[in-house]
Short mmCIF file of N, CA and C in Angstrom, two decimals:
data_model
loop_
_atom_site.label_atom_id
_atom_site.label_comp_id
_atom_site.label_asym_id
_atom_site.label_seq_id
_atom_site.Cartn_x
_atom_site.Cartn_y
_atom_site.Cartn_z
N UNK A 1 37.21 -72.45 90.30
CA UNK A 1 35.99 -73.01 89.75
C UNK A 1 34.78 -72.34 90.40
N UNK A 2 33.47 -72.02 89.88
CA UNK A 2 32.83 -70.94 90.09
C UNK A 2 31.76 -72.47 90.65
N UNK A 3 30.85 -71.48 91.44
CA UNK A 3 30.28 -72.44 92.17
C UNK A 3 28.53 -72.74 91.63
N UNK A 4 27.84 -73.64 92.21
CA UNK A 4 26.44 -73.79 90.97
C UNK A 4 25.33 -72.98 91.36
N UNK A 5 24.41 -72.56 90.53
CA UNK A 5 23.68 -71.14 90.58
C UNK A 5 22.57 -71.73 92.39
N UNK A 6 22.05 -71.02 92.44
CA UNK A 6 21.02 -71.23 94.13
C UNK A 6 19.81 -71.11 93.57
N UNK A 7 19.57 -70.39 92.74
CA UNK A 7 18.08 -69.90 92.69
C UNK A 7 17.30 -70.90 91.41
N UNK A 8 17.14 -71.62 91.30
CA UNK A 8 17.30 -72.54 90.26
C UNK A 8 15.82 -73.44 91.12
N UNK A 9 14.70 -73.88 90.30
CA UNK A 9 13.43 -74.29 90.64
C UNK A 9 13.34 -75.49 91.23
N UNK A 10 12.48 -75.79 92.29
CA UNK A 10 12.09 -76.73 92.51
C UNK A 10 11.83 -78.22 91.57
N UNK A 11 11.58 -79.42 92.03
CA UNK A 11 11.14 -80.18 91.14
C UNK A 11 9.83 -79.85 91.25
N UNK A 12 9.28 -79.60 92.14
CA UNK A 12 7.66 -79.34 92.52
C UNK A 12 7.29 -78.23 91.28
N UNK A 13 8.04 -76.99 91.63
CA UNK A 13 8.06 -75.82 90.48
C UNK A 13 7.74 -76.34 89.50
N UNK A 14 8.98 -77.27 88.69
CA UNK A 14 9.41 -77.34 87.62
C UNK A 14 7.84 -78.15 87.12
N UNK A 15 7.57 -79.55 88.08
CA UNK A 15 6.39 -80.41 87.25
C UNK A 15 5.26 -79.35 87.31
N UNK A 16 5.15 -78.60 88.21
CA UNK A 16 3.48 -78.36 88.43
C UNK A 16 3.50 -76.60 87.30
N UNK A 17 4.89 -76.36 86.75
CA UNK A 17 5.06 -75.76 85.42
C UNK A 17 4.98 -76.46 84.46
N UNK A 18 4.95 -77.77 84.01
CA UNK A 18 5.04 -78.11 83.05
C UNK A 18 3.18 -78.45 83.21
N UNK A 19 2.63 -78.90 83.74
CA UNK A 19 1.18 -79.13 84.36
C UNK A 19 0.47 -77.79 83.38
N UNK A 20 0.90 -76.52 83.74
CA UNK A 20 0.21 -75.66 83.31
C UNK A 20 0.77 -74.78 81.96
N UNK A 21 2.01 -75.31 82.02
CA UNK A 21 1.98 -75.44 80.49
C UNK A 21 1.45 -76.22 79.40
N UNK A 22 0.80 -77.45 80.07
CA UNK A 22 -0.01 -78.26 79.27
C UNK A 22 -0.90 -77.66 79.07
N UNK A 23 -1.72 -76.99 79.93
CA UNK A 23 -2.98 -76.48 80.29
C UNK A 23 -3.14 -75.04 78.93
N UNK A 24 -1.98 -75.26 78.72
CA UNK A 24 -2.59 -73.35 77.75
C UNK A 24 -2.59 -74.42 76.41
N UNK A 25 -2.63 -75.68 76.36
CA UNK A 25 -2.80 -76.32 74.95
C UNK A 25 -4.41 -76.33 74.94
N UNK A 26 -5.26 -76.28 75.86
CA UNK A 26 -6.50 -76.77 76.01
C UNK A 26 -7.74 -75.42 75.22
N UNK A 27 -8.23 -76.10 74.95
CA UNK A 27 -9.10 -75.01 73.27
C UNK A 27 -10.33 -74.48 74.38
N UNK A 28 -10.52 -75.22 75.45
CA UNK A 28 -11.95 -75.30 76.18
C UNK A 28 -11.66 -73.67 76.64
N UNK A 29 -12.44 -73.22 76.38
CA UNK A 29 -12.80 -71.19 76.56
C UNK A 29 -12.90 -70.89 78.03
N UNK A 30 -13.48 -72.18 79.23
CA UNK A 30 -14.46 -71.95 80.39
C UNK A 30 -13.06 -72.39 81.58
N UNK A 31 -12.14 -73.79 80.82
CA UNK A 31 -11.32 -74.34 81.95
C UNK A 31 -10.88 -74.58 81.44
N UNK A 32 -9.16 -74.06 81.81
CA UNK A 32 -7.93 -75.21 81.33
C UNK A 32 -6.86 -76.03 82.16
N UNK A 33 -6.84 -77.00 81.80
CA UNK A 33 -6.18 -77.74 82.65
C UNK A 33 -5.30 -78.89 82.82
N UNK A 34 -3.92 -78.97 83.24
CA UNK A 34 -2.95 -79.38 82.77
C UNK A 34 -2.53 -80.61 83.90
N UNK A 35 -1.85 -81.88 83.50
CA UNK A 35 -1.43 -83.08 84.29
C UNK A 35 -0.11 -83.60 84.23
N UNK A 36 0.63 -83.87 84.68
CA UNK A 36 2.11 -84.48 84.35
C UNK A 36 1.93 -85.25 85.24
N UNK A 37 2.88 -86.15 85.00
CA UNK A 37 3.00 -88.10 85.46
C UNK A 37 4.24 -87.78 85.33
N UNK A 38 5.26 -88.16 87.10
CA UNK A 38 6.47 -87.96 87.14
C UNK A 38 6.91 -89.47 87.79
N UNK A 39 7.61 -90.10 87.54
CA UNK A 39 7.92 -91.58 88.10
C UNK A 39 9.10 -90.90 89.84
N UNK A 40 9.26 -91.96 90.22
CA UNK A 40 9.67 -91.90 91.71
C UNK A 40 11.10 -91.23 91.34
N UNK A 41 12.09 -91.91 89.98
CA UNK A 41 12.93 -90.93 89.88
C UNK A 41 12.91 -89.36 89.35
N UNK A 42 11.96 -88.66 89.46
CA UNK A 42 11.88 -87.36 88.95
C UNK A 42 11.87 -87.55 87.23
N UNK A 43 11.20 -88.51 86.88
CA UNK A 43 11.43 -88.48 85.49
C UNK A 43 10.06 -88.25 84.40
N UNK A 44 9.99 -87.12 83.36
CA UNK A 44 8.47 -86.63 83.17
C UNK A 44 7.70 -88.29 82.36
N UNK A 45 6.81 -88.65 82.92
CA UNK A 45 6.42 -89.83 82.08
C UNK A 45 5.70 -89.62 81.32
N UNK A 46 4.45 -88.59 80.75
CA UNK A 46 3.31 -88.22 80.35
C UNK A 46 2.80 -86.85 81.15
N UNK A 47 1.96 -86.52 79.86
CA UNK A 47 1.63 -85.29 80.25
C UNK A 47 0.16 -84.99 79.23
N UNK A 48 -0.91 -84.37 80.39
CA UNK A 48 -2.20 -84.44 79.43
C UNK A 48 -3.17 -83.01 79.63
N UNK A 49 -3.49 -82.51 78.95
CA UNK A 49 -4.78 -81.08 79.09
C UNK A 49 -6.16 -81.75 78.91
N UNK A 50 -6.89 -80.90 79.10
CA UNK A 50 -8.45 -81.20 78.79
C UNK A 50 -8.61 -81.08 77.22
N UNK A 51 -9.76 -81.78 76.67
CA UNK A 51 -9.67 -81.29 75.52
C UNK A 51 -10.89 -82.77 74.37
N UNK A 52 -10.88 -82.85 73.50
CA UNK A 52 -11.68 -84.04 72.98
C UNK A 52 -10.86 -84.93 72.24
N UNK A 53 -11.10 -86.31 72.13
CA UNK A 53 -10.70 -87.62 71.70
C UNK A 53 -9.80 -87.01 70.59
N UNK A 54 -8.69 -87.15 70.32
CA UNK A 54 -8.12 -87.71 68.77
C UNK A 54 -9.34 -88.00 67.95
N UNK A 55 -9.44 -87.01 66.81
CA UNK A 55 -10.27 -87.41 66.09
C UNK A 55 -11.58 -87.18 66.00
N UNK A 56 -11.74 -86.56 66.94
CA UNK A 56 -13.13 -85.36 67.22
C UNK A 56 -12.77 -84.16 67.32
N UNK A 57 -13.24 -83.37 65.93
CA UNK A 57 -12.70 -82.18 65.71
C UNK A 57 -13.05 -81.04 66.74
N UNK A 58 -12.45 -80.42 67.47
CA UNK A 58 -12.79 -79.26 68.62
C UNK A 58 -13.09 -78.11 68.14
N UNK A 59 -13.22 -78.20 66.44
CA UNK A 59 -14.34 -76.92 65.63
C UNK A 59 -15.91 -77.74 65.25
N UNK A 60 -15.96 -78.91 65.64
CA UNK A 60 -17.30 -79.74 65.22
C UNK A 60 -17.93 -79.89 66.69
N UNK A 61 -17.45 -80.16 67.69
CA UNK A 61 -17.99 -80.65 69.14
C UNK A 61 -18.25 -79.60 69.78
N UNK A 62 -18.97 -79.61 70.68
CA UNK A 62 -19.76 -78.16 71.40
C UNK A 62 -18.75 -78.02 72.74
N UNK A 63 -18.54 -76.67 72.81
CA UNK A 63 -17.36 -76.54 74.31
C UNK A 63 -18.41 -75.66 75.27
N UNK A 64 -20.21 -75.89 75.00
CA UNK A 64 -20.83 -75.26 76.02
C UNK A 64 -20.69 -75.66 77.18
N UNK A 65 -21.10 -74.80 78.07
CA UNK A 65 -21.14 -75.53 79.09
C UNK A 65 -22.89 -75.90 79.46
N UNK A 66 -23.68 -75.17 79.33
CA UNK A 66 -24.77 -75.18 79.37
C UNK A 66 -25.82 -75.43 78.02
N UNK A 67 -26.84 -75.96 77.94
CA UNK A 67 -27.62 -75.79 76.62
C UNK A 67 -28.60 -76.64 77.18
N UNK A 68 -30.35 -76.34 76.53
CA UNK A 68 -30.54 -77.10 77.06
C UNK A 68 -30.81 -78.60 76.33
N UNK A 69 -30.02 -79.02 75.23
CA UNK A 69 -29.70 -80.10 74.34
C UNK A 69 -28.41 -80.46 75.18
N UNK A 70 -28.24 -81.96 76.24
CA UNK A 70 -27.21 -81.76 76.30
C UNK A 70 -26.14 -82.62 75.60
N UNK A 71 -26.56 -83.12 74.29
CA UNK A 71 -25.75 -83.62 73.38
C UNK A 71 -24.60 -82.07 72.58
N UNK A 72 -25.37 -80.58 73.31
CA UNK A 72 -24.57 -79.76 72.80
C UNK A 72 -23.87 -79.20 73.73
N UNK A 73 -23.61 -79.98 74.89
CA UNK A 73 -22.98 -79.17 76.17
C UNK A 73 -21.41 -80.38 75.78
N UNK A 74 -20.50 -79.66 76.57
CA UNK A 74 -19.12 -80.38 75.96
C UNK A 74 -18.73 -81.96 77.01
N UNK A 75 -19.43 -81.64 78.40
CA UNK A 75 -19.03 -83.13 78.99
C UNK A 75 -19.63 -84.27 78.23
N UNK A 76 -20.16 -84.49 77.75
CA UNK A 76 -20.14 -85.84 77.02
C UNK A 76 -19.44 -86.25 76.14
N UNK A 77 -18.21 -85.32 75.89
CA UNK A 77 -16.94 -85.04 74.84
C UNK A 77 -15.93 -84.70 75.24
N UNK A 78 -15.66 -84.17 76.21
CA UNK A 78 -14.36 -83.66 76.75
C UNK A 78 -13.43 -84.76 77.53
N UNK A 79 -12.12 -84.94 77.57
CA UNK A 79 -12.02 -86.07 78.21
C UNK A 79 -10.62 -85.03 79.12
N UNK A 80 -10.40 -84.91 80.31
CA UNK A 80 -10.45 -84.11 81.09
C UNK A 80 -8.93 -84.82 81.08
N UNK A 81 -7.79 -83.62 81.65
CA UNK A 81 -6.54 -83.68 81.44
C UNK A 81 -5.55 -84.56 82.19
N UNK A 82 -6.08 -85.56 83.23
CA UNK A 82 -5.56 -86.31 84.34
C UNK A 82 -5.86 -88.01 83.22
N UNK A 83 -7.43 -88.01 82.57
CA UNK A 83 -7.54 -89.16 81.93
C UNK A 83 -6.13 -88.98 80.98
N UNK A 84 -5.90 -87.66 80.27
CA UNK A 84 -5.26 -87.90 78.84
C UNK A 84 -4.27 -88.36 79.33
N UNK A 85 -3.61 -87.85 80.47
CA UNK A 85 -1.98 -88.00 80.87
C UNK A 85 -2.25 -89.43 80.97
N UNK A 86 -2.73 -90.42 81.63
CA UNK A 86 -2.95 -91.24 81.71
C UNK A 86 -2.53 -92.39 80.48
N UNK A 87 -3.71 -92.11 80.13
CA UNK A 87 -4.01 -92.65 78.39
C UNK A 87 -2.92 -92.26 77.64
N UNK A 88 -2.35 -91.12 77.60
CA UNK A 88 -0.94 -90.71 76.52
C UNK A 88 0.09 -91.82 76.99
N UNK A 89 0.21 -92.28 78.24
CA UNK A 89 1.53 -93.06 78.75
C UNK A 89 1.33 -94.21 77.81
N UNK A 90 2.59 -94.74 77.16
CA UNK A 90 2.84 -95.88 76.62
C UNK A 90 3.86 -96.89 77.02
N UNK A 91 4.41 -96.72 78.23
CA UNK A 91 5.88 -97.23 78.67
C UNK A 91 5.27 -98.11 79.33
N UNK A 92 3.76 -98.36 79.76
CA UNK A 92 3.67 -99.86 80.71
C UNK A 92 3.29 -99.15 81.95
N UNK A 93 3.62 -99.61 83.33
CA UNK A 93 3.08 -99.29 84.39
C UNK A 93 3.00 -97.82 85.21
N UNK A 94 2.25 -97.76 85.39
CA UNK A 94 2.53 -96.18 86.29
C UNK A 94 2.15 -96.30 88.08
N UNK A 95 2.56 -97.68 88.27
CA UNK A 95 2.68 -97.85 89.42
C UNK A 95 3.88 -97.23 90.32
N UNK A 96 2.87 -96.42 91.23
CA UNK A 96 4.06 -95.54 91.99
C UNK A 96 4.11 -94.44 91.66
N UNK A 97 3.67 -93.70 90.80
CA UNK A 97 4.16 -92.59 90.43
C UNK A 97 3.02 -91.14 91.08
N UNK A 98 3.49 -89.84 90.74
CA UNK A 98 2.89 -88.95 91.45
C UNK A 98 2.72 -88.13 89.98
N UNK A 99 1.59 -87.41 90.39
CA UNK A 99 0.44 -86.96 89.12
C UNK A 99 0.84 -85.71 90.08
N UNK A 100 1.11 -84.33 89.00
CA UNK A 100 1.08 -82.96 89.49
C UNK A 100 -0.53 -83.01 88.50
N UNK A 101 -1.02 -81.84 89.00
CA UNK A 101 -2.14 -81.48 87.81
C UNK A 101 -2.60 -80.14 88.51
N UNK A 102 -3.10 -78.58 87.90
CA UNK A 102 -3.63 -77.79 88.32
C UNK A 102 -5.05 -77.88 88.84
N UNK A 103 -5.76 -78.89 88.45
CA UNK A 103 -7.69 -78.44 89.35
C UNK A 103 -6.93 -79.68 89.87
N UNK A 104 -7.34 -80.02 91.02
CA UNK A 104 -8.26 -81.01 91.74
C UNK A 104 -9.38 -82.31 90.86
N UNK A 105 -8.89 -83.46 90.88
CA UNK A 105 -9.15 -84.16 90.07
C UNK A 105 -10.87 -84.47 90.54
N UNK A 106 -11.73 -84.70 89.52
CA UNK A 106 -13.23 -85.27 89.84
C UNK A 106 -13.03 -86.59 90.10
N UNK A 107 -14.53 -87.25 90.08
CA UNK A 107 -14.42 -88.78 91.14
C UNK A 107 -13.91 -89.32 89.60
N UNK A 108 -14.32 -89.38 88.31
CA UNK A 108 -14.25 -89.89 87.44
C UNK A 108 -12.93 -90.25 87.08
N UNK A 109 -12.02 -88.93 87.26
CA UNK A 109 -10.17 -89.01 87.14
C UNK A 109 -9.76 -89.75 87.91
N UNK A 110 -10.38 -89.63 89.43
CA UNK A 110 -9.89 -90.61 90.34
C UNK A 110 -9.99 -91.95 90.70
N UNK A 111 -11.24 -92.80 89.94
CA UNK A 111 -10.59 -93.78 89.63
C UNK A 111 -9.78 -94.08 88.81
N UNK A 112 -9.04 -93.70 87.94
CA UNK A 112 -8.42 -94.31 86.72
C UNK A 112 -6.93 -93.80 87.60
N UNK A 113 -6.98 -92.49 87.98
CA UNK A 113 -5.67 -92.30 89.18
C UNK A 113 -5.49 -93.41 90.04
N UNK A 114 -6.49 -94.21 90.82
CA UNK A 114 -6.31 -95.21 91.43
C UNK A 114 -5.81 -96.49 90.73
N UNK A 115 -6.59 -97.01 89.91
CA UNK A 115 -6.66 -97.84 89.17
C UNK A 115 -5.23 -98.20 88.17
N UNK A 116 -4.52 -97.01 87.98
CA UNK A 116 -3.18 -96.84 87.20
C UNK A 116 -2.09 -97.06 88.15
N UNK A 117 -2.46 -96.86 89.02
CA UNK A 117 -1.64 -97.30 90.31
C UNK A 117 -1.03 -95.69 91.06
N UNK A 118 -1.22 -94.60 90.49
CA UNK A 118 -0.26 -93.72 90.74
C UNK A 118 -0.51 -93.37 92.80
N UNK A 119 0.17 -93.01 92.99
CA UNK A 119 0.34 -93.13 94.68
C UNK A 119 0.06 -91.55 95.47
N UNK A 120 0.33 -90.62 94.20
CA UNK A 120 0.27 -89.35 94.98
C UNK A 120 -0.32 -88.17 93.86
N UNK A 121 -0.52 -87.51 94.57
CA UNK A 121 -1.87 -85.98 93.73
C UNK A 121 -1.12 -85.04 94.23
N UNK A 122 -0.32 -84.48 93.50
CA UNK A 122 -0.15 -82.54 93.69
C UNK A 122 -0.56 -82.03 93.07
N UNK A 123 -1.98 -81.05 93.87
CA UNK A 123 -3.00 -80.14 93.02
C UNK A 123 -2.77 -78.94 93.61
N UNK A 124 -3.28 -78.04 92.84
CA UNK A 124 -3.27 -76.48 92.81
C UNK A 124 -4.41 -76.08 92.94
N UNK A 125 -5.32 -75.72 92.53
CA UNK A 125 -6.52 -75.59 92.42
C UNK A 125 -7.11 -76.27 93.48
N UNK A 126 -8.40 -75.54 94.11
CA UNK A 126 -9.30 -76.92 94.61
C UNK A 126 -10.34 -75.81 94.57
N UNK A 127 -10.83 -75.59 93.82
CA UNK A 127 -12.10 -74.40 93.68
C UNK A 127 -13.14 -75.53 93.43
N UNK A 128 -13.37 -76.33 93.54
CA UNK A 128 -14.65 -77.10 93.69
C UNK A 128 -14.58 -78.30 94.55
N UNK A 129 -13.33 -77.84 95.61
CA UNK A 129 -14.56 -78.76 96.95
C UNK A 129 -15.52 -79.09 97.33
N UNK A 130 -16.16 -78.32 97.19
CA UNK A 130 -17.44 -78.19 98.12
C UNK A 130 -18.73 -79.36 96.61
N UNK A 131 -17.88 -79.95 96.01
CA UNK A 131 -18.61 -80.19 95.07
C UNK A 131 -19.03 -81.88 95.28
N UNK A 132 -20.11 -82.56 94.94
CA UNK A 132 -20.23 -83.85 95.36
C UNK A 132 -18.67 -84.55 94.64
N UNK A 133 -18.90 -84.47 93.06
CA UNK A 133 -17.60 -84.89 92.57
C UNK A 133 -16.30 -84.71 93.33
N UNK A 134 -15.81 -83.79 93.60
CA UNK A 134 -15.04 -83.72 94.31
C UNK A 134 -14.74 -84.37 95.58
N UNK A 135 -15.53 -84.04 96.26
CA UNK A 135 -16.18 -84.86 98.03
C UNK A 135 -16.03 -86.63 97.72
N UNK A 136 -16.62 -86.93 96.44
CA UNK A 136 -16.30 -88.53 96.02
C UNK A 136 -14.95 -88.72 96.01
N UNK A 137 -14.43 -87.98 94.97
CA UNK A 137 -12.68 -88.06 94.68
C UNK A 137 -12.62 -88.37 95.77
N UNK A 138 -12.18 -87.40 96.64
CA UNK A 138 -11.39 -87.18 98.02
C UNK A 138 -11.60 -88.33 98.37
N UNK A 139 -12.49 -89.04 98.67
CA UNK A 139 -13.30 -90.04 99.45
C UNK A 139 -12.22 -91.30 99.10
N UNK A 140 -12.26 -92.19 97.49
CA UNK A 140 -11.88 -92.77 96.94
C UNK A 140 -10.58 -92.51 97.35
N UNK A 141 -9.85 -91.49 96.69
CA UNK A 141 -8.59 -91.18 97.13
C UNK A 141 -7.59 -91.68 98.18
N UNK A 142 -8.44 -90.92 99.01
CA UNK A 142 -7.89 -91.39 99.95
C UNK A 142 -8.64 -92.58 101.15
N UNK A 143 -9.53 -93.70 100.35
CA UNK A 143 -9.30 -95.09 100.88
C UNK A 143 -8.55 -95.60 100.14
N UNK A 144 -8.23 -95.07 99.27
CA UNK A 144 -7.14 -96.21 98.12
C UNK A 144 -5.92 -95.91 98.53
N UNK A 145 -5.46 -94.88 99.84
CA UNK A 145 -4.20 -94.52 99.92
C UNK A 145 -3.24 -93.81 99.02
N UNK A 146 -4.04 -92.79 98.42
CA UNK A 146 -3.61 -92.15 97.22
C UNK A 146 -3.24 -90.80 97.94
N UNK A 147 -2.18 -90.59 98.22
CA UNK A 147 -1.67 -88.87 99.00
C UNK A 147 -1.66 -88.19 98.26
N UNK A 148 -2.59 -86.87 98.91
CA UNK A 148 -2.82 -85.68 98.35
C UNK A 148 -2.28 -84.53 98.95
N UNK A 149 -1.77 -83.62 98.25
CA UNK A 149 -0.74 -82.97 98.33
C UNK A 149 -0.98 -81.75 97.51
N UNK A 150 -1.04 -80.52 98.46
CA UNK A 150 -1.38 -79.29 98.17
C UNK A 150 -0.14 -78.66 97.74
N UNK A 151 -0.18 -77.87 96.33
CA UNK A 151 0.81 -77.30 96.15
C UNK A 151 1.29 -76.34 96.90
N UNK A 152 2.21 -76.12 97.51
CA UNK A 152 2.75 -75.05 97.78
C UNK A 152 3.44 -73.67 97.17
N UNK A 153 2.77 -72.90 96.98
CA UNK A 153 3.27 -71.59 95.79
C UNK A 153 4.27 -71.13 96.71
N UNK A 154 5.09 -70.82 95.98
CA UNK A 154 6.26 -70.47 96.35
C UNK A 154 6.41 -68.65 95.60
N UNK A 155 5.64 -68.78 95.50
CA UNK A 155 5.12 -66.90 94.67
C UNK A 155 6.69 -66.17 93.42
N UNK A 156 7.35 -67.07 92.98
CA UNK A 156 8.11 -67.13 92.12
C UNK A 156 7.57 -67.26 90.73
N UNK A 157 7.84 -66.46 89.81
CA UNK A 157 7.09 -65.99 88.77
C UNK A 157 8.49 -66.28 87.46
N UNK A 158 7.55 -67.09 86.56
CA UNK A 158 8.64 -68.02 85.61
C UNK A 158 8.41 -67.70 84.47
N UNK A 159 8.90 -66.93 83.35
CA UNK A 159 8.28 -66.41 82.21
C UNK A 159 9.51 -66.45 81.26
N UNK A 160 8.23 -67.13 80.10
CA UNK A 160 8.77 -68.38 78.75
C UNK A 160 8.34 -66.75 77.79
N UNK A 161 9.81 -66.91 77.34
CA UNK A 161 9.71 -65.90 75.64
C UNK A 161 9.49 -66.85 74.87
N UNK A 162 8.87 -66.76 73.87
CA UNK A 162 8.14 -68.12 72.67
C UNK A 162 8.52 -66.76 71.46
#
């Protein structure tokens, strides 16, 4: 009997791949960005990108980032990929569970991360530390006892024929 393969991915790999495979669904030109909701047994619960409401067409809504109308800049429309995962879950509680996501969540994600109950953050990204939003997150975060958890790249390179 032949024995089972070694080189075979992490669970870390595997969610914080599926994270950024969410992320290439996202239409936004400037940032994309991907979330998975994994329950304590390794099990995928939800999964969300950046992007606008169901039902707000993303050829009608503005994906500027700048203008100086800012009913034509896209944050007042975009609902950012940590809310969707969130909001997509329909099974009931997400108490306990750990959120992979590629950016670094803003203060805005992080309450509803708190608030949903989830317990832990594996992010990739953190290119906007230095940012108040961010500096809030963190803040919140971690008084709510929410562990944050830097991905570790493992420099293994995973490539999907479509």
């Amino acid at each position: 009997m032949g024995e089972k393969r070694t080189d075979y991915i992490s669970w870390d790999e595997y969610f914080m791949g599926v994270a950024y495979l969410a992320a290439m669904r996202s239409k936004d030109p400037g940032t994309q960005v991907g979330a998975c909701i994994v329950s304590a047994a390794n099990k995928i619960l939800s999964i969300g990108y950046n992007g606008f409401p169901t039902g707000c067409s993303d050829d009608e809504f503005p994906w500027n980032r700048v203008n100086e109308n800012p009913l034509e800049n896209k944050y007042f429309y975009s609902t950012h990929s940590e809310l969707n995962a969130i909001l997509n879950y329909r099974g009931g509680s997400l108490e306990g569970c750990k959120m992979y996501v590629t950016l670094f969540p803003c203060n805005e994600c992080a309450k509803a991360i708190i608030q949903s109950g989830i317990t832990s953050v594996v992010y990739d990204c953190d290119k906007y530390a230095d940012t108040p939003s961010v500096q809030a997150s963190k803040r919140m975060l971690q008084t709510a006892g929410v562990k944050l958890i830097p991905y570790q790249r493992t420099g293994r390179s995973i490539t999907i024929q479509l």
